[in-house]
Each structure stands twice: as C-alpha cells, then as structure tokens.
CSV table of C-alpha atoms and ligand atoms in Angstrom, one decimal:
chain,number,residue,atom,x,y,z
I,1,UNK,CA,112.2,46.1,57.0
I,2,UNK,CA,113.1,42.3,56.0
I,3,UNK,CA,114.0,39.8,58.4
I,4,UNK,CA,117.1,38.9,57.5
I,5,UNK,CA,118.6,42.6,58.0
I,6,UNK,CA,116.9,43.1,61.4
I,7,UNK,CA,118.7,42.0,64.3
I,8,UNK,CA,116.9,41.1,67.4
I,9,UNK,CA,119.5,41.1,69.7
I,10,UNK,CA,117.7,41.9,73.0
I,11,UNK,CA,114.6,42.4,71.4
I,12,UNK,CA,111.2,41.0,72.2
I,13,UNK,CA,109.5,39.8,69.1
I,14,UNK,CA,105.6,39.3,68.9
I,15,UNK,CA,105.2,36.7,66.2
I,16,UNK,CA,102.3,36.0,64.7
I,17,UNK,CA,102.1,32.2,63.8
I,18,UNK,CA,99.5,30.3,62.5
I,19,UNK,CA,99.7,27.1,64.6
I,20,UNK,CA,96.1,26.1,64.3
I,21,UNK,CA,97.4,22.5,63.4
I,22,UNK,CA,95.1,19.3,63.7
I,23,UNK,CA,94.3,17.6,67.4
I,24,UNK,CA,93.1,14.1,68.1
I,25,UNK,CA,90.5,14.0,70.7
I,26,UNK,CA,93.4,13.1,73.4
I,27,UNK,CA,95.2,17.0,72.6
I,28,UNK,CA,97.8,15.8,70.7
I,29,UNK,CA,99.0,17.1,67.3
I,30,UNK,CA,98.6,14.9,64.4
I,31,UNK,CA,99.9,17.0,61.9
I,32,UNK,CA,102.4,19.8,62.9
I,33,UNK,CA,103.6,21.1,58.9
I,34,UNK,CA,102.1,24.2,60.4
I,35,UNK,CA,104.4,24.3,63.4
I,36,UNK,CA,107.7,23.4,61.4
I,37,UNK,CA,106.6,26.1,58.9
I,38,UNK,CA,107.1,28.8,61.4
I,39,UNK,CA,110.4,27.7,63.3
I,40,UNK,CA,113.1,29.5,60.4
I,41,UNK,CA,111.7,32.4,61.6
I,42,UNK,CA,111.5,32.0,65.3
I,43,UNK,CA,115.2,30.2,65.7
I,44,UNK,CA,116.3,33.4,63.8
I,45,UNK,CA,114.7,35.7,66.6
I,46,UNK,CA,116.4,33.8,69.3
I,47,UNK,CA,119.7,32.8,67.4
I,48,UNK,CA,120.0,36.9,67.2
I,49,UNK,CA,119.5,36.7,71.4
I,50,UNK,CA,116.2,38.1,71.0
I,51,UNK,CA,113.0,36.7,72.7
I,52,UNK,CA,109.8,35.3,71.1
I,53,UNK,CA,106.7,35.6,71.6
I,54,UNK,CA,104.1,33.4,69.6
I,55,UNK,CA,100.5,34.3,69.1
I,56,UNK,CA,98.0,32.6,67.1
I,57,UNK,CA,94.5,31.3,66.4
I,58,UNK,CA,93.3,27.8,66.6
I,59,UNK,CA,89.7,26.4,65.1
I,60,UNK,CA,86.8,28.9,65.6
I,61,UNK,CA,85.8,29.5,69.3
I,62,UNK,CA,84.0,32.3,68.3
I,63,UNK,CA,84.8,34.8,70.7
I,64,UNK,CA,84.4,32.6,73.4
I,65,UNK,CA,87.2,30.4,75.9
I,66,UNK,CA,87.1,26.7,74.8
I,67,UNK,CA,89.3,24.6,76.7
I,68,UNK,CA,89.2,22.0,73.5
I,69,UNK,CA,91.0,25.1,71.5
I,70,UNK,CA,93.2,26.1,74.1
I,71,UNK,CA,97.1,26.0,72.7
I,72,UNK,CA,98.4,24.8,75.7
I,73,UNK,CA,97.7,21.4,74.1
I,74,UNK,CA,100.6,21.9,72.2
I,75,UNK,CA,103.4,23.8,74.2
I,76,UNK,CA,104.9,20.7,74.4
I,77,UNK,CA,105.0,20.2,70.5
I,78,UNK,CA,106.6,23.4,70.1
I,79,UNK,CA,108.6,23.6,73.0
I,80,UNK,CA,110.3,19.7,70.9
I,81,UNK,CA,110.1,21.4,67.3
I,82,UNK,CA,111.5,25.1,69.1
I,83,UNK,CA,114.3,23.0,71.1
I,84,UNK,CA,113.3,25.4,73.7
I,85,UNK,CA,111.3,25.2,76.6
I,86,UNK,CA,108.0,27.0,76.0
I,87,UNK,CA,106.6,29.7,78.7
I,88,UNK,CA,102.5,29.8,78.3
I,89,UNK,CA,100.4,32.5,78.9
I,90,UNK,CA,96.5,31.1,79.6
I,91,UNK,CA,95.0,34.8,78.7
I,92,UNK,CA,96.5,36.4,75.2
I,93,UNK,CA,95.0,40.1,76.6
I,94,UNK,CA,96.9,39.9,80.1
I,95,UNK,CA,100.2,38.5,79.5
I,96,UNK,CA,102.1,41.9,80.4
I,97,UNK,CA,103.6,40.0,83.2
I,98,UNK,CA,104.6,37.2,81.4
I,99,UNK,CA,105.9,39.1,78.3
I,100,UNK,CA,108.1,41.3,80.6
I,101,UNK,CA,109.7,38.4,82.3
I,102,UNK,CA,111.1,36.7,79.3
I,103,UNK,CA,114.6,36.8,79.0
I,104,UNK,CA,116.9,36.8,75.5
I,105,UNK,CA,116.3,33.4,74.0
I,106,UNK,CA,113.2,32.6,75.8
I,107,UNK,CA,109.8,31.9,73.8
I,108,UNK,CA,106.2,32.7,74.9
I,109,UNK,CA,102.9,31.3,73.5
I,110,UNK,CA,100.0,33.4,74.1
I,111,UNK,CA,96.7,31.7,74.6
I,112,UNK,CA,94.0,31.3,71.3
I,113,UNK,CA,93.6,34.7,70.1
I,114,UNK,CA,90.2,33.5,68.9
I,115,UNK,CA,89.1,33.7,72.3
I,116,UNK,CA,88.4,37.1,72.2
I,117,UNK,CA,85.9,38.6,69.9
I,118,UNK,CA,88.2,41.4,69.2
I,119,UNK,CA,90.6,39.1,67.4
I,120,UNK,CA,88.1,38.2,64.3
I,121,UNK,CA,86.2,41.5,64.9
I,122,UNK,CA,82.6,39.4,64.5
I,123,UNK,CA,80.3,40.3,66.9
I,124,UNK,CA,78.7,36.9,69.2
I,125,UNK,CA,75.6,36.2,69.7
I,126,UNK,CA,74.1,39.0,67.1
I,127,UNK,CA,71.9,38.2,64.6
I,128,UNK,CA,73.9,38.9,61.0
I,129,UNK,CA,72.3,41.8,59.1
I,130,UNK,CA,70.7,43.4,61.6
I,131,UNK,CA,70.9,46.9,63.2
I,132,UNK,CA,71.8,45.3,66.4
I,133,UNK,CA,74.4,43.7,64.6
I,134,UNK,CA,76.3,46.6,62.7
I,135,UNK,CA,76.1,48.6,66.0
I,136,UNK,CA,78.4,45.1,67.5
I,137,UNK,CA,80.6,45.5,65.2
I,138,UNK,CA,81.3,49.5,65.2
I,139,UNK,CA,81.7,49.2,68.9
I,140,UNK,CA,83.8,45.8,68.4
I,141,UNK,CA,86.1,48.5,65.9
I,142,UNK,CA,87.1,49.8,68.7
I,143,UNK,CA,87.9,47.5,71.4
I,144,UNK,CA,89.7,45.5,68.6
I,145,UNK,CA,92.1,48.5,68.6
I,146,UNK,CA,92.7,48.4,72.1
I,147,UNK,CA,92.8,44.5,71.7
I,148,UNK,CA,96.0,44.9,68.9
I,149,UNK,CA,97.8,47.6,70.9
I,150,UNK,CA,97.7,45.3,74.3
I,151,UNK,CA,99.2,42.4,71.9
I,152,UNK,CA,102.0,45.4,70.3
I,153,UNK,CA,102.4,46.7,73.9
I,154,UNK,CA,104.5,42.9,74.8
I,155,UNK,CA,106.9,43.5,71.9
I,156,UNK,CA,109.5,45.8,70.4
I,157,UNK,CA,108.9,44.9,66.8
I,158,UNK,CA,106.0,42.3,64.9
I,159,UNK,CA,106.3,39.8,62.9
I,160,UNK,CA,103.4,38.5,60.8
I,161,UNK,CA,104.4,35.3,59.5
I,162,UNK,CA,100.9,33.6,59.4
I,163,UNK,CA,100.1,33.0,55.8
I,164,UNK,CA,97.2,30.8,56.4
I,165,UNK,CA,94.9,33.6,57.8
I,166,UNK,CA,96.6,37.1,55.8
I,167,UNK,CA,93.7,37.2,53.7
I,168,UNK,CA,92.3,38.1,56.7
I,169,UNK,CA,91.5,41.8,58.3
I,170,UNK,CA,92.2,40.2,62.1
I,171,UNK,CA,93.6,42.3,65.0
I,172,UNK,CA,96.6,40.3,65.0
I,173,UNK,CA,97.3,40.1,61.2
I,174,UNK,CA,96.3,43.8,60.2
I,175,UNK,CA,95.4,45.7,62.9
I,176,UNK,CA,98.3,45.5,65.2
I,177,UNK,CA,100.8,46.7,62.9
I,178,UNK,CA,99.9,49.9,63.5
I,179,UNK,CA,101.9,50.4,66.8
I,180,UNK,CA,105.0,49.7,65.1
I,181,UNK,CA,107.2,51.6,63.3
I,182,UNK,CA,108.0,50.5,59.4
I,183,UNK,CA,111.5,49.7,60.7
I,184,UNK,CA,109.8,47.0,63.4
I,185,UNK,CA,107.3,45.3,61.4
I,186,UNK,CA,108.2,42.4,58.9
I,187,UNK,CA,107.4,39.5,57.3
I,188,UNK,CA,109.2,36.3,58.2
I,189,UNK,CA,110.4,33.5,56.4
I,190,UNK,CA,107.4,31.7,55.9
I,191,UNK,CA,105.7,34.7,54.3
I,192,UNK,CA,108.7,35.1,52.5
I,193,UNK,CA,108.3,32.3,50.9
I,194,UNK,CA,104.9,32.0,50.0
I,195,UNK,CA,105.2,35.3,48.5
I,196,UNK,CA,107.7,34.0,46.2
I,197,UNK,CA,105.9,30.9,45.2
I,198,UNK,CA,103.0,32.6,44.5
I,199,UNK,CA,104.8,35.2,42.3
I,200,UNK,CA,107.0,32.1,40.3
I,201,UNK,CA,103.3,31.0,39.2
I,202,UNK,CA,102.0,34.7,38.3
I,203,UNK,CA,104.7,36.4,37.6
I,204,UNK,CA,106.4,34.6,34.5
I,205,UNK,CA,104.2,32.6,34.3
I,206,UNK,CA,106.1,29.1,32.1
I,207,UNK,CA,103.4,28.0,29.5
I,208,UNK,CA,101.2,25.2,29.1
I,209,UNK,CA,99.9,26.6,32.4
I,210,UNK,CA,97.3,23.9,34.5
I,211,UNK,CA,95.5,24.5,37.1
I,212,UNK,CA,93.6,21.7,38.7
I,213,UNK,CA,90.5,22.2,40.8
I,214,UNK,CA,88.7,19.7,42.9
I,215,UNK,CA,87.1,20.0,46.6
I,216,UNK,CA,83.1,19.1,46.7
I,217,UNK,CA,81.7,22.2,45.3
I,218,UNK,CA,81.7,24.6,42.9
I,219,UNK,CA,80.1,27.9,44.6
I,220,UNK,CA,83.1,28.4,47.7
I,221,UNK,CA,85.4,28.2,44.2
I,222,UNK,CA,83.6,30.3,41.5
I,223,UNK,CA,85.9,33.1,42.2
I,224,UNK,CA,89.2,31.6,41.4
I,225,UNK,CA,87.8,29.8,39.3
I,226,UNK,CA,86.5,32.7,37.0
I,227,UNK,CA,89.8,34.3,37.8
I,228,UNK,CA,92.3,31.5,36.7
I,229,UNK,CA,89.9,31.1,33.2
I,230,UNK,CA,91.4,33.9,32.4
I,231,UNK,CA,95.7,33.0,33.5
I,232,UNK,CA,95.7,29.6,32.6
I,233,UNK,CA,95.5,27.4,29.4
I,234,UNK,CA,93.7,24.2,31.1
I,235,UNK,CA,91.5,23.9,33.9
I,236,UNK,CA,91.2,20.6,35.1
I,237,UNK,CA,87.6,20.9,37.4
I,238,UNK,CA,87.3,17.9,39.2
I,239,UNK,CA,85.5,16.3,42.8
I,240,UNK,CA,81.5,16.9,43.4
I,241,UNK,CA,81.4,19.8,41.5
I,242,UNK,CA,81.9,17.2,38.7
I,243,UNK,CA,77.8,16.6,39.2
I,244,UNK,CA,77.0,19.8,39.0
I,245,UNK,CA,78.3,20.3,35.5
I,246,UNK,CA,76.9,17.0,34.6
I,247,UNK,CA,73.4,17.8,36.0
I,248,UNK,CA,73.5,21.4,33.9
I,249,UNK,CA,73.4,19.2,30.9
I,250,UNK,CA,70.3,17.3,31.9
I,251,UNK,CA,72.8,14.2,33.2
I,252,UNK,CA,71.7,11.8,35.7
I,253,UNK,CA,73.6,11.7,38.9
I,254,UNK,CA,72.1,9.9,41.1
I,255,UNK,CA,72.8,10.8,44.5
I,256,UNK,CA,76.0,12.3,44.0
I,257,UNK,CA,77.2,15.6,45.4
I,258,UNK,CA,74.9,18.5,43.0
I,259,UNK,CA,74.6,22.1,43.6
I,260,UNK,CA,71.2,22.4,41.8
I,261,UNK,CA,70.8,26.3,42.4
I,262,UNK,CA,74.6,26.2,40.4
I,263,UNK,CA,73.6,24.8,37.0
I,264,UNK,CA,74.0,28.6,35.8
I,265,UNK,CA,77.1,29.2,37.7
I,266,UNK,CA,78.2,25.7,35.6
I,267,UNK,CA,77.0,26.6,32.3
I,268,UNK,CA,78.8,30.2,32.8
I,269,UNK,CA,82.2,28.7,33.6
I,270,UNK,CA,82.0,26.5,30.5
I,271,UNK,CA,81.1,29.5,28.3
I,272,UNK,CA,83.7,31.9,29.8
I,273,UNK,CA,86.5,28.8,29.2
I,274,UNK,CA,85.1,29.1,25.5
I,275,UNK,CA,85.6,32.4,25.2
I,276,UNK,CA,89.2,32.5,26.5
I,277,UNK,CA,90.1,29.8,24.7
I,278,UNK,CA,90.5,27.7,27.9
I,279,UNK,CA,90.8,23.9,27.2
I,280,UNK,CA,88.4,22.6,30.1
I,281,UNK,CA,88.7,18.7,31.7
I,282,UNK,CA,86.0,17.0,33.4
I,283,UNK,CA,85.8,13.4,34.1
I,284,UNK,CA,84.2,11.0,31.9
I,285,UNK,CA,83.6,8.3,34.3
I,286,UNK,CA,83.5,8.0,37.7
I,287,UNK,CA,84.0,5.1,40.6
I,288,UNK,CA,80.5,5.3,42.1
I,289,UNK,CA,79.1,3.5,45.6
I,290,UNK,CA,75.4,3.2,47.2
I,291,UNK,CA,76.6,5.1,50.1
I,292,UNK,CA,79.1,6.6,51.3
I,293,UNK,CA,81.9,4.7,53.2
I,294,UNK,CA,85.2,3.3,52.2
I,295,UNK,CA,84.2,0.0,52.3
I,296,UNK,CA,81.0,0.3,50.2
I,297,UNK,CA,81.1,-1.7,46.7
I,298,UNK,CA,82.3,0.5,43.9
I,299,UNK,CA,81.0,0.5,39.9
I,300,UNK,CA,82.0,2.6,37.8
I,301,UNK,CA,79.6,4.8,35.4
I,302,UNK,CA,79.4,7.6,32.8
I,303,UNK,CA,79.4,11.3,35.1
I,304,UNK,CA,76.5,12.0,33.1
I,305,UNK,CA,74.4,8.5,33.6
I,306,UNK,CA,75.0,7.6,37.3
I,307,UNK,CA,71.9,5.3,38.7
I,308,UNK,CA,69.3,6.9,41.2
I,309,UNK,CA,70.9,4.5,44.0
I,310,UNK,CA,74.4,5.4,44.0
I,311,UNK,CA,76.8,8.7,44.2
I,312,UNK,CA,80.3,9.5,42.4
I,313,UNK,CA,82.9,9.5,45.0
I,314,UNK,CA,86.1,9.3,42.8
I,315,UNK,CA,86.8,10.4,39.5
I,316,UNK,CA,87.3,7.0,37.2
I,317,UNK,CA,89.5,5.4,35.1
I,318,UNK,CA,89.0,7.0,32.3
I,319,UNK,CA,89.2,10.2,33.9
I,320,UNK,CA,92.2,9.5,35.4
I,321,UNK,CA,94.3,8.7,32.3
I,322,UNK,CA,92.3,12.2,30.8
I,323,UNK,CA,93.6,13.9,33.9
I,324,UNK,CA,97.4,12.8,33.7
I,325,UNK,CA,97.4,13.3,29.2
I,326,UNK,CA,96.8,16.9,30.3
I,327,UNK,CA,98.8,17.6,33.2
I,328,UNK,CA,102.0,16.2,31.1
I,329,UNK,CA,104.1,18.7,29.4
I,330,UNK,CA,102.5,21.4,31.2
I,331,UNK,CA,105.5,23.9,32.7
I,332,UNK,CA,103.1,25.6,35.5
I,333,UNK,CA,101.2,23.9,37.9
I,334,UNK,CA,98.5,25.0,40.4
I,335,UNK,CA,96.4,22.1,42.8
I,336,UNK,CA,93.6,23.0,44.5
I,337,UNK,CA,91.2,20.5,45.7
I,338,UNK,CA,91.1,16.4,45.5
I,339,UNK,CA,89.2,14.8,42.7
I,340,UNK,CA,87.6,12.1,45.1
I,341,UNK,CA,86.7,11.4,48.4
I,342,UNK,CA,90.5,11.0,49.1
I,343,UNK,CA,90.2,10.3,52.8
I,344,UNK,CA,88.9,6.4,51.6
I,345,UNK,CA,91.8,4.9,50.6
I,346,UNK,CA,89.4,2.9,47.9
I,347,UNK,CA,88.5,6.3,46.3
I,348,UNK,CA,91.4,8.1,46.6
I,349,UNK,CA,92.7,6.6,42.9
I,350,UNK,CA,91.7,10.1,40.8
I,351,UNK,CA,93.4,12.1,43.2
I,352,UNK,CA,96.7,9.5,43.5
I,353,UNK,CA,96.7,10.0,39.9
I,354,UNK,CA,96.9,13.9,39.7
I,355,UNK,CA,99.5,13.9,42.3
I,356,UNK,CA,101.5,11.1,40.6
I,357,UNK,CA,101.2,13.0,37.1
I,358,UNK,CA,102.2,16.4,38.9
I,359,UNK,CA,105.2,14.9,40.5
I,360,UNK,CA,106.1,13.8,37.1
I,361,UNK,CA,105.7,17.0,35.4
I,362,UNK,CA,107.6,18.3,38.2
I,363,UNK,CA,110.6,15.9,37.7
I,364,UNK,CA,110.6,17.4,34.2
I,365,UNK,CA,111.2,20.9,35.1
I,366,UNK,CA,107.4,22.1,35.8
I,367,UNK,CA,106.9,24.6,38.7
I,368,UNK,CA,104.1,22.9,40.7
I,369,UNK,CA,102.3,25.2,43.4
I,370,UNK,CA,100.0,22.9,45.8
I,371,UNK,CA,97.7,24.6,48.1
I,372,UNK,CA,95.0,24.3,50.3
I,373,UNK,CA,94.3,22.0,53.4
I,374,UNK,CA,93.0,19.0,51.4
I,375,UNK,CA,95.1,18.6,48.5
I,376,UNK,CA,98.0,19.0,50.9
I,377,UNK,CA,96.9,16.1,52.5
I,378,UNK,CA,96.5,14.5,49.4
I,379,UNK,CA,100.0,15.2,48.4
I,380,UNK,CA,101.4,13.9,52.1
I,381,UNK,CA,99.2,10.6,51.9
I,382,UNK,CA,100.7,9.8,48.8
I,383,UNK,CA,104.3,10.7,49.9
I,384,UNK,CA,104.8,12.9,47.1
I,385,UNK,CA,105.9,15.9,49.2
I,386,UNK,CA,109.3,16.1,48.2
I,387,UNK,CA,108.5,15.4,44.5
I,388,UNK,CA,106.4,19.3,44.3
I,389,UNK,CA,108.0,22.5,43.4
I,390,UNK,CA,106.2,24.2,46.7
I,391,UNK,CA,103.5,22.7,49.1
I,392,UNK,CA,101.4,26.2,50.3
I,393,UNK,CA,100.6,26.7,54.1
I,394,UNK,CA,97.3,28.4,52.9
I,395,UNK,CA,94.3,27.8,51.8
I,396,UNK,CA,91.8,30.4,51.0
I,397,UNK,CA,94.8,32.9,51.3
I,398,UNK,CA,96.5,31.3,48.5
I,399,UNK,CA,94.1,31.6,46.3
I,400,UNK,CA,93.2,35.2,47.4
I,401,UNK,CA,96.6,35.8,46.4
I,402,UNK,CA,96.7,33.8,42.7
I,403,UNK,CA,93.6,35.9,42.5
I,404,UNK,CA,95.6,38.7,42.5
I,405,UNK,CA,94.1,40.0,45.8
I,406,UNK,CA,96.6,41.9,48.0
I,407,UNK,CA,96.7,40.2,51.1
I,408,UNK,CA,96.1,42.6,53.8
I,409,UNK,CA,98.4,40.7,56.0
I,410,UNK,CA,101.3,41.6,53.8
I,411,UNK,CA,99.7,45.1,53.2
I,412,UNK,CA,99.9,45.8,56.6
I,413,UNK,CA,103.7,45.2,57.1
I,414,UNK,CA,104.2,47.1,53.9
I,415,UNK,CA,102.1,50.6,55.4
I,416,UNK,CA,99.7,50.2,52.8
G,501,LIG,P1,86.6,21.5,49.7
G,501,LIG,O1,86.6,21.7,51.1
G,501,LIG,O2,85.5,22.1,48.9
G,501,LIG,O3,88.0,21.7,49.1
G,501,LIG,O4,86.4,19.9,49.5
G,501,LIG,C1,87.2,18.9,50.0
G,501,LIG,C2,86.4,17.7,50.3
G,501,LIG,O5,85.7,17.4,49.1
G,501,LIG,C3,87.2,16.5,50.7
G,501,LIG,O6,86.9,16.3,52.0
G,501,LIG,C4,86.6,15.4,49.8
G,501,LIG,O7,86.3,14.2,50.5
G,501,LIG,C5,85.3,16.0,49.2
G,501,LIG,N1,84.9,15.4,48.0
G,501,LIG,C6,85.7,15.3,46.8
G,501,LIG,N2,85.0,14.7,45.9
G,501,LIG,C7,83.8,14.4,46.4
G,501,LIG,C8,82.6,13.7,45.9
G,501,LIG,N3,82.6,13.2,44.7
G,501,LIG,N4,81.6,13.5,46.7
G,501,LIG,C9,81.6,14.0,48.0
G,501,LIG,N5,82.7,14.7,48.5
G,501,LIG,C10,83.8,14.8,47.7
C-alpha cells in the first residue's frame, strides 16, 4: 500500500516519527527539521478525517523513564508545526484509553518509546557477551512482541515514516508491522522521499561521482567507506581521520585527533582506492591550535608535520582550494561528515568551503545528497540549504542505505 492511495477517513493511524530533535537545557526545541519532516505525512492522515497517532524515540534512556527525554517537552512544538492541538500520552504501553478517545482529526503523541527496553530490544543492566546477557535478550524477544502488538492494538493501519532509525530492527520500526495487514502498512512521505534520493545517487548514478567524507574518525566510517571505493570516482576523506592517514606514513601530528590502532585500516583504504582506480583527496595543510577552543590562536601546518604542541582542527587553505578543484564538475554528490571542527566558527573554513563548492556544483546541474547529523548542520550554518539537491533526515541509515543495505524499516512495510 502507498500513502497517497490509502484513505484514512475514520481511521486511526499509528505513525511512527522520528522526532528525537535537539533540546536546550530549558526543554525547548532548538532545531525541529525533524518535526517539519514528518508533518506531509501526518496533515495527510487528518486532511483524509483520519486520526494520528505519533510515536517515537528521543536520545537513549536505555530502557529506563527519564523525565529529561520525556516528549512532552515538545507537544507544544508539534501541536504549532501540526496546527493542531496535541493529546499526550505520559506511558507509550498504556495509552488504550487515550488512543480510543481520539476523534477524526485529532493527533496523539505517545510518550519515548525508548523508555521501555522492549523498544531497542537491549537488555539493561546485563553485562554484553555474557550468558546472562543472551538469556535477556531471548526473553526481551518476546516481550518486545507483546510490546509492538500493544503499540498496533491503538491503530487500524502503520505508518513507518522514521528514516533516521530504519536501519534499525526496533519494535516500532520492524517488529510491529507484523499486526497489520500489507493493505495497512506504508511508508509515508518522508520515507518516500529518502528512498528516492538515495536511489537518484545509486541508481543512475551521473558521472564524475564525489563523495566527501569527514567526521573525526575513520573506524565508525570504514564500512561506507570501503563500500563507496568501489561506486564513486573521488573520495574526498577529510576531519581527524585526516591524522590517522598522516600518522600511517610516519607523519608528525602532534596532538591531533589519531586512531593509532587504524594505521592498517588507513594504509588499506589507500590501497583499495588504487586498485579501483579511485582518485583519493586529503588535505595538504591544515589550520592547527594548542588546544582546543574557538578562540585559541590558529597556524597553519603541513598534515604530515604538525608540532608536538598543537592539533589540526580544520582542514587549511590549501586543502580547501584542493577540496573545491575536485568537487567542481562532478554531476553526483554525496556529504558525509565536516572537514573541521565546524562548531568554532574560526575553524569551520574547510567545511564552508565544501558546502560552498557543493552548492556550486549543484547550481550547475549536479545531484548533491547531504546526510548525516553533522554535515547537516554544516549545510544549515552556512545557509546553504536551499542551494542542495536533498538534505537526508538520516544518518547512519543513510549510509546503510548508499551501502546498499536494505533497511529493515522499509523491509518490514514491504513483507520482506
Ligand atoms: P562524526 O560524529 O564522526 O561524524 O564526527 C563529527 C565531529 O567531528 C564534529 O563534531 C567535528 O567537530 C569533529 N571533528 C572534525 N574534524 C575534527 C578534528 N580535526 N579534530 C577533532 N574533531 C574533529
């Protein structure tokens, strides 16, 4: 079933949302992409007459009720962005009551579903590894059935339209939809559309193909990494894993950012780029400081000759002009990752200048695919939003996704 054919008229529809957006330490959101993401396909559920109801995760409470989690911080947030007046229920497992009162173009939000164990499916308070531990998690099987079939048990037909966690095998992303029928489960728009973005960057994929990698280290991006080595035909590796490459080459780098038990994992992902015929980019230089705050005073130095008493916190100048020659031209563009310490506005220049050469290449017809929490924010700082082919809601699902991984979010809906 797609959205767009179902109509909820009278319908209840469980949606699962991923509003785990950024608080301040007052409860209110700073940042509510995530919340505007979701709202095509809720205003559809009650334009039809149907009723919503909203569950989702926020941060990791690990199993446990943490009133600095709890979404009733922002009911009023999407009750403004909803135009509707938002019902809360304060327990996600025992909202029967609450569910059954709603009326056609009322909207529900269920309480974290992260407060329950059952949601994730990781047992608390058990030592990884152990017997104890795999015994947890067979029982925790179980109950997380029972968990996903309370949550199914509000609703006549589910929605799974959180793209930010369906890489995940959660109660409410892949278990649940096993209490609905194919003709009541769906993706919605949001989904939808990451789907689509995702294949306009695999599918055909429009050659010279970029992808640009930054973040702070290499090992939580070897996988994509290997994986795009063999897709694209440039792989711009940027950020603290910068050092690591430079320190498997005997470099000095000072007190930079260095994976020293990744020198191999470095020297592999420059032979594999060999191999495939992979034209790989690392900054030459880089904006260094003695410690690391905005305000500290900045130098600039080789990557490979950085002095014991300072770090690299932003790829430099020359880098930067090296970055931006090889993003031009290129038709396909994929961002993961800054190339600095973005969040100081004095070493946020490497990063400004991949998003400003990205925008450009977009303006000249590129498809540019930005993903991942950081770079997102890199993209929004810079106020180049509008000037991207697609800004990604997800992170590590994204890049599941590029990696060819079937999301088992989407294979869920799909019976598979
Ligand atoms: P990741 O979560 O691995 O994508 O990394 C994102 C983080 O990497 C951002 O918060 C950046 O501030 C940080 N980062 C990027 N470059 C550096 C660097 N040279 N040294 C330290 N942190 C960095």
């Amino acid at each position: 079933m797609t959205i767009d054919q179902f109509n909820f008229a009278g319908k209840k529809a469980i949606v699962r949302v991923d509003f785990n957006v950024p608080l301040d330490e007052n409860g209110n959101v700073t940042d509510d992409t995530r919340i505007r993401g979701a709202l095509p396909t809720l205003k559809k559920v009650l334009a039809d007459g149907g009723a919503v109801i909203m569950m989702s995760h926020m941060g990791k409470p690990k199993g446990k009720v943490n009133p600095k989690l709890s979404l009733s911080q922002i009911v009023a947030k999407v009750s403004e962005r909803l135009g509707v007046e938002v019902k809360f229920a304060a327990d996600c497992a025992n909202a029967s009551e609450e569910a059954a009162a709603l009326k056609p173009g009322e909207a529900l939000l269920l309480e974290n579903l992260r407060f329950y164990p059952e949601e994730e499916g990781k047992p608390v308070g058990v030592e990884k590894g152990t017997p104890e531990f795999e015994a947890a998690k067979k029982a925790l099987k179980e109950s997380q059935k029972e968990f996903a079939k309370k949550l199914a048990s509000y609703a006549d037909c589910y929605i799974m339209d959180a793209f930010g966690t369906a890489h995940r095998k959660h109660a409410s992303t892949a278990v649940i939809d096993q209490y609905f029928d194919a003709d009541n489960r769906m993706l919605g728009y949001l989904m939808e559309k990451e789907v689509k973005a995702v294949d306009a960057v695999l599918g055909d994929i429009k050659r010279p193909f970029i992808a640009i990698m930054g973040g702070s280290k290499v090992s939580s991006k070897i996988g994509i990494i290997e994986n795009l080595l063999g897709k694209v035909d440039k792989l711009i590796l940027c950020g603290g894993m910068t050092y690591t490459f430079s320190k498997a080459h005997n470099g000095e780098v000072g007190k930079s950012i260095c994976e020293l038990d990744k020198l191999d994992v470095a020297l592999g992902v420059e032979e594999l780029a060999k191999k495939n015929g992979v034209e790989l980019v690392m900054a030459p230089d880089a904006v260094c400081a003695p410690e690391f705050s905005n305000d500290a005073p900045q130098s600039v130095h080789p990557s490979n000759a950085i002095p014991a008493d300072l770090e690299g916190l932003d790829a430099g100048p020359e880098a930067q002009k090296l970055f931006a020659e090889a993003i031009k031209g290129c038709k396909t563009i994929l961002w993961n990752g800054p190339a600095g310490v973005f969040e100081f506005d004095n070493f946020c220049a490497g990063s400004r200048a991949i998003g400003n050469a990205i925008a450009e290449a977009t303006a000249e017809g590129a498809f540019s695919l930005i993903g991942g929490g950081d770079s997102v924010a890199c993209v929004n700082k810079f106020g180049l939003a509008d000037k991207v082919s697609y800004i990604s809601t997800g992170g590590g699902a994204l890049l599941e996704a590029i990696e060819g991984k079937v999301l088992p979010g989407i294979a869920a809906i799909k019976g598979e």
